[in-house]
Protein backbone atom coordinates (compact mmCIF):
# COMPACT_ATOMS: atom_id res chain seq x y z
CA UNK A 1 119.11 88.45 84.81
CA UNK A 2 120.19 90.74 82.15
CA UNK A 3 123.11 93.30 83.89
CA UNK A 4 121.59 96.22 83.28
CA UNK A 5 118.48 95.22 85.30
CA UNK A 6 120.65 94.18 87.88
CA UNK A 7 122.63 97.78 87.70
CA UNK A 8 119.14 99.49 88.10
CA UNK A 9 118.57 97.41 91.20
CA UNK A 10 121.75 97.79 92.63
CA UNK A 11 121.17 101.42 92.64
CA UNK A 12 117.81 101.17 94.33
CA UNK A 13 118.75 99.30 97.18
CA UNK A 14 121.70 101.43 97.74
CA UNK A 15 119.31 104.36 98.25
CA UNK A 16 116.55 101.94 100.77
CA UNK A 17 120.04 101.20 102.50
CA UNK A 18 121.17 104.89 103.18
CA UNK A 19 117.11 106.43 103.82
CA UNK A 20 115.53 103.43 104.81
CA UNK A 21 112.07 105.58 104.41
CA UNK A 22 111.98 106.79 101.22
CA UNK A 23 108.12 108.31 100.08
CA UNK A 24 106.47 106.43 97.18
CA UNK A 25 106.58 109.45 95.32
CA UNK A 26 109.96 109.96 95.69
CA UNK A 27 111.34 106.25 95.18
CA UNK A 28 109.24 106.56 91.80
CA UNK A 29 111.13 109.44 90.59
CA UNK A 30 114.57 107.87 91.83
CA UNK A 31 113.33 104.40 89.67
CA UNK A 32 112.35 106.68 86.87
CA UNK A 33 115.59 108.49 87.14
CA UNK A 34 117.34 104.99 87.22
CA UNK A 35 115.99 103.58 84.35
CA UNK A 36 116.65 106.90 82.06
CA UNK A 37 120.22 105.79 81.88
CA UNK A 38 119.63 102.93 79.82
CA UNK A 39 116.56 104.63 77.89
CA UNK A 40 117.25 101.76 75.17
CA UNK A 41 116.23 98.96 77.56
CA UNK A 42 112.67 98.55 78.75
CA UNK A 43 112.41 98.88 83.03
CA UNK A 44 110.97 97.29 85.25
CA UNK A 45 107.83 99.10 87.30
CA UNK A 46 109.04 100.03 90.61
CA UNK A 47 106.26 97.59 92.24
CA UNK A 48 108.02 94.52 90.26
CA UNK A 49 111.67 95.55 90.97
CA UNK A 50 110.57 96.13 94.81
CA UNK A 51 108.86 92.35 94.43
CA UNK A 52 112.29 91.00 92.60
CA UNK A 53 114.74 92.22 95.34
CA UNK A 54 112.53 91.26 98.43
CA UNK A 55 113.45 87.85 97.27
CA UNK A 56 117.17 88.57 97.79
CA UNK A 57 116.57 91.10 100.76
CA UNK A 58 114.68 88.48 102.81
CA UNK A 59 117.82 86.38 102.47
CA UNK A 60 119.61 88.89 104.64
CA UNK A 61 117.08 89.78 107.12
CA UNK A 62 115.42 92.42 105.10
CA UNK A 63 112.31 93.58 103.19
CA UNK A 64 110.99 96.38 101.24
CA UNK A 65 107.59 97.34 102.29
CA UNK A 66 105.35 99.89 101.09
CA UNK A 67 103.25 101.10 104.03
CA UNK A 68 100.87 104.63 104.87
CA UNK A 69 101.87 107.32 107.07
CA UNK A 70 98.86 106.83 109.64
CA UNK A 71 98.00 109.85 109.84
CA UNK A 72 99.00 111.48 106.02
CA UNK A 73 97.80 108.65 104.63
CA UNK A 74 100.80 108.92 102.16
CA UNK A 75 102.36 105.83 100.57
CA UNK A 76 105.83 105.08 102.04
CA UNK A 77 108.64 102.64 101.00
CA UNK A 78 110.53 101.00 103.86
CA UNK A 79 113.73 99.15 104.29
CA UNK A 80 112.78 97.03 107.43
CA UNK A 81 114.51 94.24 109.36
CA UNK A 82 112.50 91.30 109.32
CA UNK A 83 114.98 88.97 111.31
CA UNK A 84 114.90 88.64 114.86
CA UNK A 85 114.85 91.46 117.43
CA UNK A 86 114.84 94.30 115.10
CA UNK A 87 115.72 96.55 118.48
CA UNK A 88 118.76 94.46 119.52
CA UNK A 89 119.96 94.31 115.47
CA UNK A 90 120.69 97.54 116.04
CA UNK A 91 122.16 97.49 119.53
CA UNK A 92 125.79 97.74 117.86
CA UNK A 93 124.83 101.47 117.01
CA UNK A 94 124.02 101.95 120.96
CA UNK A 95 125.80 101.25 124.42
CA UNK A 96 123.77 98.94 127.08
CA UNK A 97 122.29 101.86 128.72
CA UNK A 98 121.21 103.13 125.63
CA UNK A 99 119.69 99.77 124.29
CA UNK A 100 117.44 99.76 127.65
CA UNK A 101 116.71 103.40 127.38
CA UNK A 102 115.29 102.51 124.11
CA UNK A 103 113.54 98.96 125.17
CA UNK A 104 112.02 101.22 128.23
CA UNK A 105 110.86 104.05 125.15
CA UNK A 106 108.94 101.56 123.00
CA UNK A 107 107.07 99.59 125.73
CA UNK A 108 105.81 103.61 126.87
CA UNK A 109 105.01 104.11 123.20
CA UNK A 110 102.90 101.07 123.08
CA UNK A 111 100.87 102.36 126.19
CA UNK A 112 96.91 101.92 125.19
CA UNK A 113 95.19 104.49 123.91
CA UNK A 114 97.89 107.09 124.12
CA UNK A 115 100.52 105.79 121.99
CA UNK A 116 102.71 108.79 122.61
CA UNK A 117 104.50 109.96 125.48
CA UNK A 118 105.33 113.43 126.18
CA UNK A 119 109.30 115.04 126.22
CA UNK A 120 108.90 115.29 130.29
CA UNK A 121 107.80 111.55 130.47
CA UNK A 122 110.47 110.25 128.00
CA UNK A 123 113.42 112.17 129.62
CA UNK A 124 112.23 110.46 132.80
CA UNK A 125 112.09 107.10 131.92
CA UNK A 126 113.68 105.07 134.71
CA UNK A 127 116.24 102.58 133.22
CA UNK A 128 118.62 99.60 134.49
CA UNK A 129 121.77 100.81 133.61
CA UNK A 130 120.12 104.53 134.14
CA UNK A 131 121.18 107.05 131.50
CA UNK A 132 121.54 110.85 132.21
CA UNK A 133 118.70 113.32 130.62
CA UNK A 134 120.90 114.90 128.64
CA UNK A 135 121.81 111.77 127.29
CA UNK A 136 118.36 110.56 127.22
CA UNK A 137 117.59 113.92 125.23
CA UNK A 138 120.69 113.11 122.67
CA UNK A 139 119.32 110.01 122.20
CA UNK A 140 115.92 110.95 121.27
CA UNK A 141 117.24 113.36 118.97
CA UNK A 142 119.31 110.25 117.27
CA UNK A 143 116.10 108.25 117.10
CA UNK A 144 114.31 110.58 115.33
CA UNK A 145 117.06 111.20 112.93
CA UNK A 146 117.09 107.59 111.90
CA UNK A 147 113.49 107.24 111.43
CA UNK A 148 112.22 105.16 114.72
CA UNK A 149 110.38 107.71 116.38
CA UNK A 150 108.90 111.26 115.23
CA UNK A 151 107.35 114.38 116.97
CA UNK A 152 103.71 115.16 116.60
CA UNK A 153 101.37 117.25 118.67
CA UNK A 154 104.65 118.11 121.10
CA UNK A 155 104.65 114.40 121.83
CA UNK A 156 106.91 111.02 120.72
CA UNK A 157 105.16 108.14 118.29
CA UNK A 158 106.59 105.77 116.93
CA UNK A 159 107.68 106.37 113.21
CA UNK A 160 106.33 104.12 110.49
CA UNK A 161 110.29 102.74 110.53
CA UNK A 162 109.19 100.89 113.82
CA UNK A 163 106.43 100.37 113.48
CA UNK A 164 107.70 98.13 110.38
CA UNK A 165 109.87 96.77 112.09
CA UNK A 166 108.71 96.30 115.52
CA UNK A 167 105.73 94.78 113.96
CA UNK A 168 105.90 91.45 115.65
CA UNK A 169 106.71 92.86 118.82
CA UNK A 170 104.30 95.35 119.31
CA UNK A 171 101.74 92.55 118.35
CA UNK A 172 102.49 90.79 120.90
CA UNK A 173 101.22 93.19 123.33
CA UNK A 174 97.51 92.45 123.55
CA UNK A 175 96.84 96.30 123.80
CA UNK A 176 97.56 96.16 120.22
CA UNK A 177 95.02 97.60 117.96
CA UNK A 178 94.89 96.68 114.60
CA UNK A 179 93.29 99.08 111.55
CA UNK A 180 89.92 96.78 110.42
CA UNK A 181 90.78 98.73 106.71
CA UNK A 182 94.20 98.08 105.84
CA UNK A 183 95.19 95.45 108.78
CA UNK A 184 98.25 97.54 109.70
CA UNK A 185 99.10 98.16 113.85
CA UNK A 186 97.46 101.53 114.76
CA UNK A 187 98.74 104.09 116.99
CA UNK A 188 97.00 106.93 115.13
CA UNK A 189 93.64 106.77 114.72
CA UNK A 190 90.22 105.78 116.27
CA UNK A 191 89.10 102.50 117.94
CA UNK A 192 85.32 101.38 118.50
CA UNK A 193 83.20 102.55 121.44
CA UNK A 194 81.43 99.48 121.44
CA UNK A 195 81.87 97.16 124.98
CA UNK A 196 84.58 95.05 124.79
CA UNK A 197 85.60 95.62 121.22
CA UNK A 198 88.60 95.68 120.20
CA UNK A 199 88.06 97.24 116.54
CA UNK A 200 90.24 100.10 115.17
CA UNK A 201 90.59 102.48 112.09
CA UNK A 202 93.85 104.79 111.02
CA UNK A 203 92.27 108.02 110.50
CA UNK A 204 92.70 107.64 106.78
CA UNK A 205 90.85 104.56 106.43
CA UNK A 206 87.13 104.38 106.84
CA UNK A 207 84.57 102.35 107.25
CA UNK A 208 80.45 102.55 107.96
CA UNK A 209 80.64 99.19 110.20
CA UNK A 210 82.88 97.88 112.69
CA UNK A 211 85.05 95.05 111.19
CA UNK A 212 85.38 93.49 114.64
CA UNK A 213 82.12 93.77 116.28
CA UNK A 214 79.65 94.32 112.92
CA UNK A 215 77.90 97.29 114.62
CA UNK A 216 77.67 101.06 113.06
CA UNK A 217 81.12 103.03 113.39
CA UNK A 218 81.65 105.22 116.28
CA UNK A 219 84.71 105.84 117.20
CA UNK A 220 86.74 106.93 119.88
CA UNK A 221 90.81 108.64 119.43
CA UNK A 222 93.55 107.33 119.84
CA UNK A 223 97.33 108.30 119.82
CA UNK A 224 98.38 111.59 120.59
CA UNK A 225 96.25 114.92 121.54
């Protein structure tokens, strides 16, 4: 690999590693900027040098994905943790009451329908060790700093950072809806009326037809409101 191509790379990753969520827009800019140091030497595309380094990153337990805010429907880039647990990976940022707080926060995020939970319901959350509110209400403001959770509607969701990484887990639950469009979990969005379907759309994705079920879309909300 020619050395300036691995410079330009470098410098990329370094950003992913410090943001983790970086907007398309944005990381095109950054790539752009990147490669205007060496304007001598052809670049990359952004998509190819994201495609190059997920072949080292997956080495490590990581990936570059480019995902879509559920309900913006704009293009994200996300650094996401593709080994293991991805909530005890980062337990060495949290103490054990902390780490359970958080466990106890996702599985309420992943309730059906709701996807959300309100800042009454999450200071509340009854956890084994137990953590004060005011701790519980530091926390939360960590978690959204970092990218796992975000405020919308005066309620918590999970942030397209989990849901990246929490991908598997969250799929486990078989309240899991997935988007019939664009395959990604949905916690935003609608899902179908019809009896015992289990068919969902984001918002920004559409569709005439049911992918689950075949029958005409109606839909019914879900996440927060």
């Amino acid at each position: 690999m020619p050395r300036t191509q691995r410079v330009r790379r470098q410098a990329l990753v370094q950003v992913l590693l410090a943001r983790r969520v970086v907007p398309l827009t944005d990381a095109e800019t950054l790539w752009g900027t990147i490669a205007s140091k060496v304007p001598d030497e052809p670049a990359e595309t952004l998509a190819d040098a994201l495609t190059a380094l997920n072949s080292d990153l997956t080495q490590i337990g990581l990936e570059a994905r480019t995902v879509r805010d559920q309900a913006s429907g704009d293009a994200l880039v996300v650094l996401a943790n593709t080994r293991g647990d991805a909530i005890a990976e980062g337990a060495t940022a949290y103490t054990g009451a902390e780490l359970a707080y958080v466990r106890a926060l996702v599985d309420a995020l992943g309730a059906p329908d709701a996807f959300s939970i309100s800042t009454t319901d999450a200071l509340s959350l009854s956890t084994t060790p137990p953590l004060s509110k005011r701790a519980a209400s530091d926390l939360l403001r960590n978690l959204v700093q970092r990218g796992w959770i975000a405020e919308r509607q005066g309620k918590y969701v999970l942030a397209p950072r989990a849901l990246c990484e929490l991908d598997a887990y969250l799929r486990s639950d078989e309240n899991a809806l997935e988007c019939g469009s664009c395959y990604e979990l949905v916690t935003i969005g609608e899902r179908c009326t019809g009896e015992g379907c289990r068919g969902a759309l984001h918002t920004v994705c559409s569709r005439d037809t049911c992918a689950a079920c075949g029958q005409a879309w109606h839909g019914t909300p879900v996440g927060p409101s």
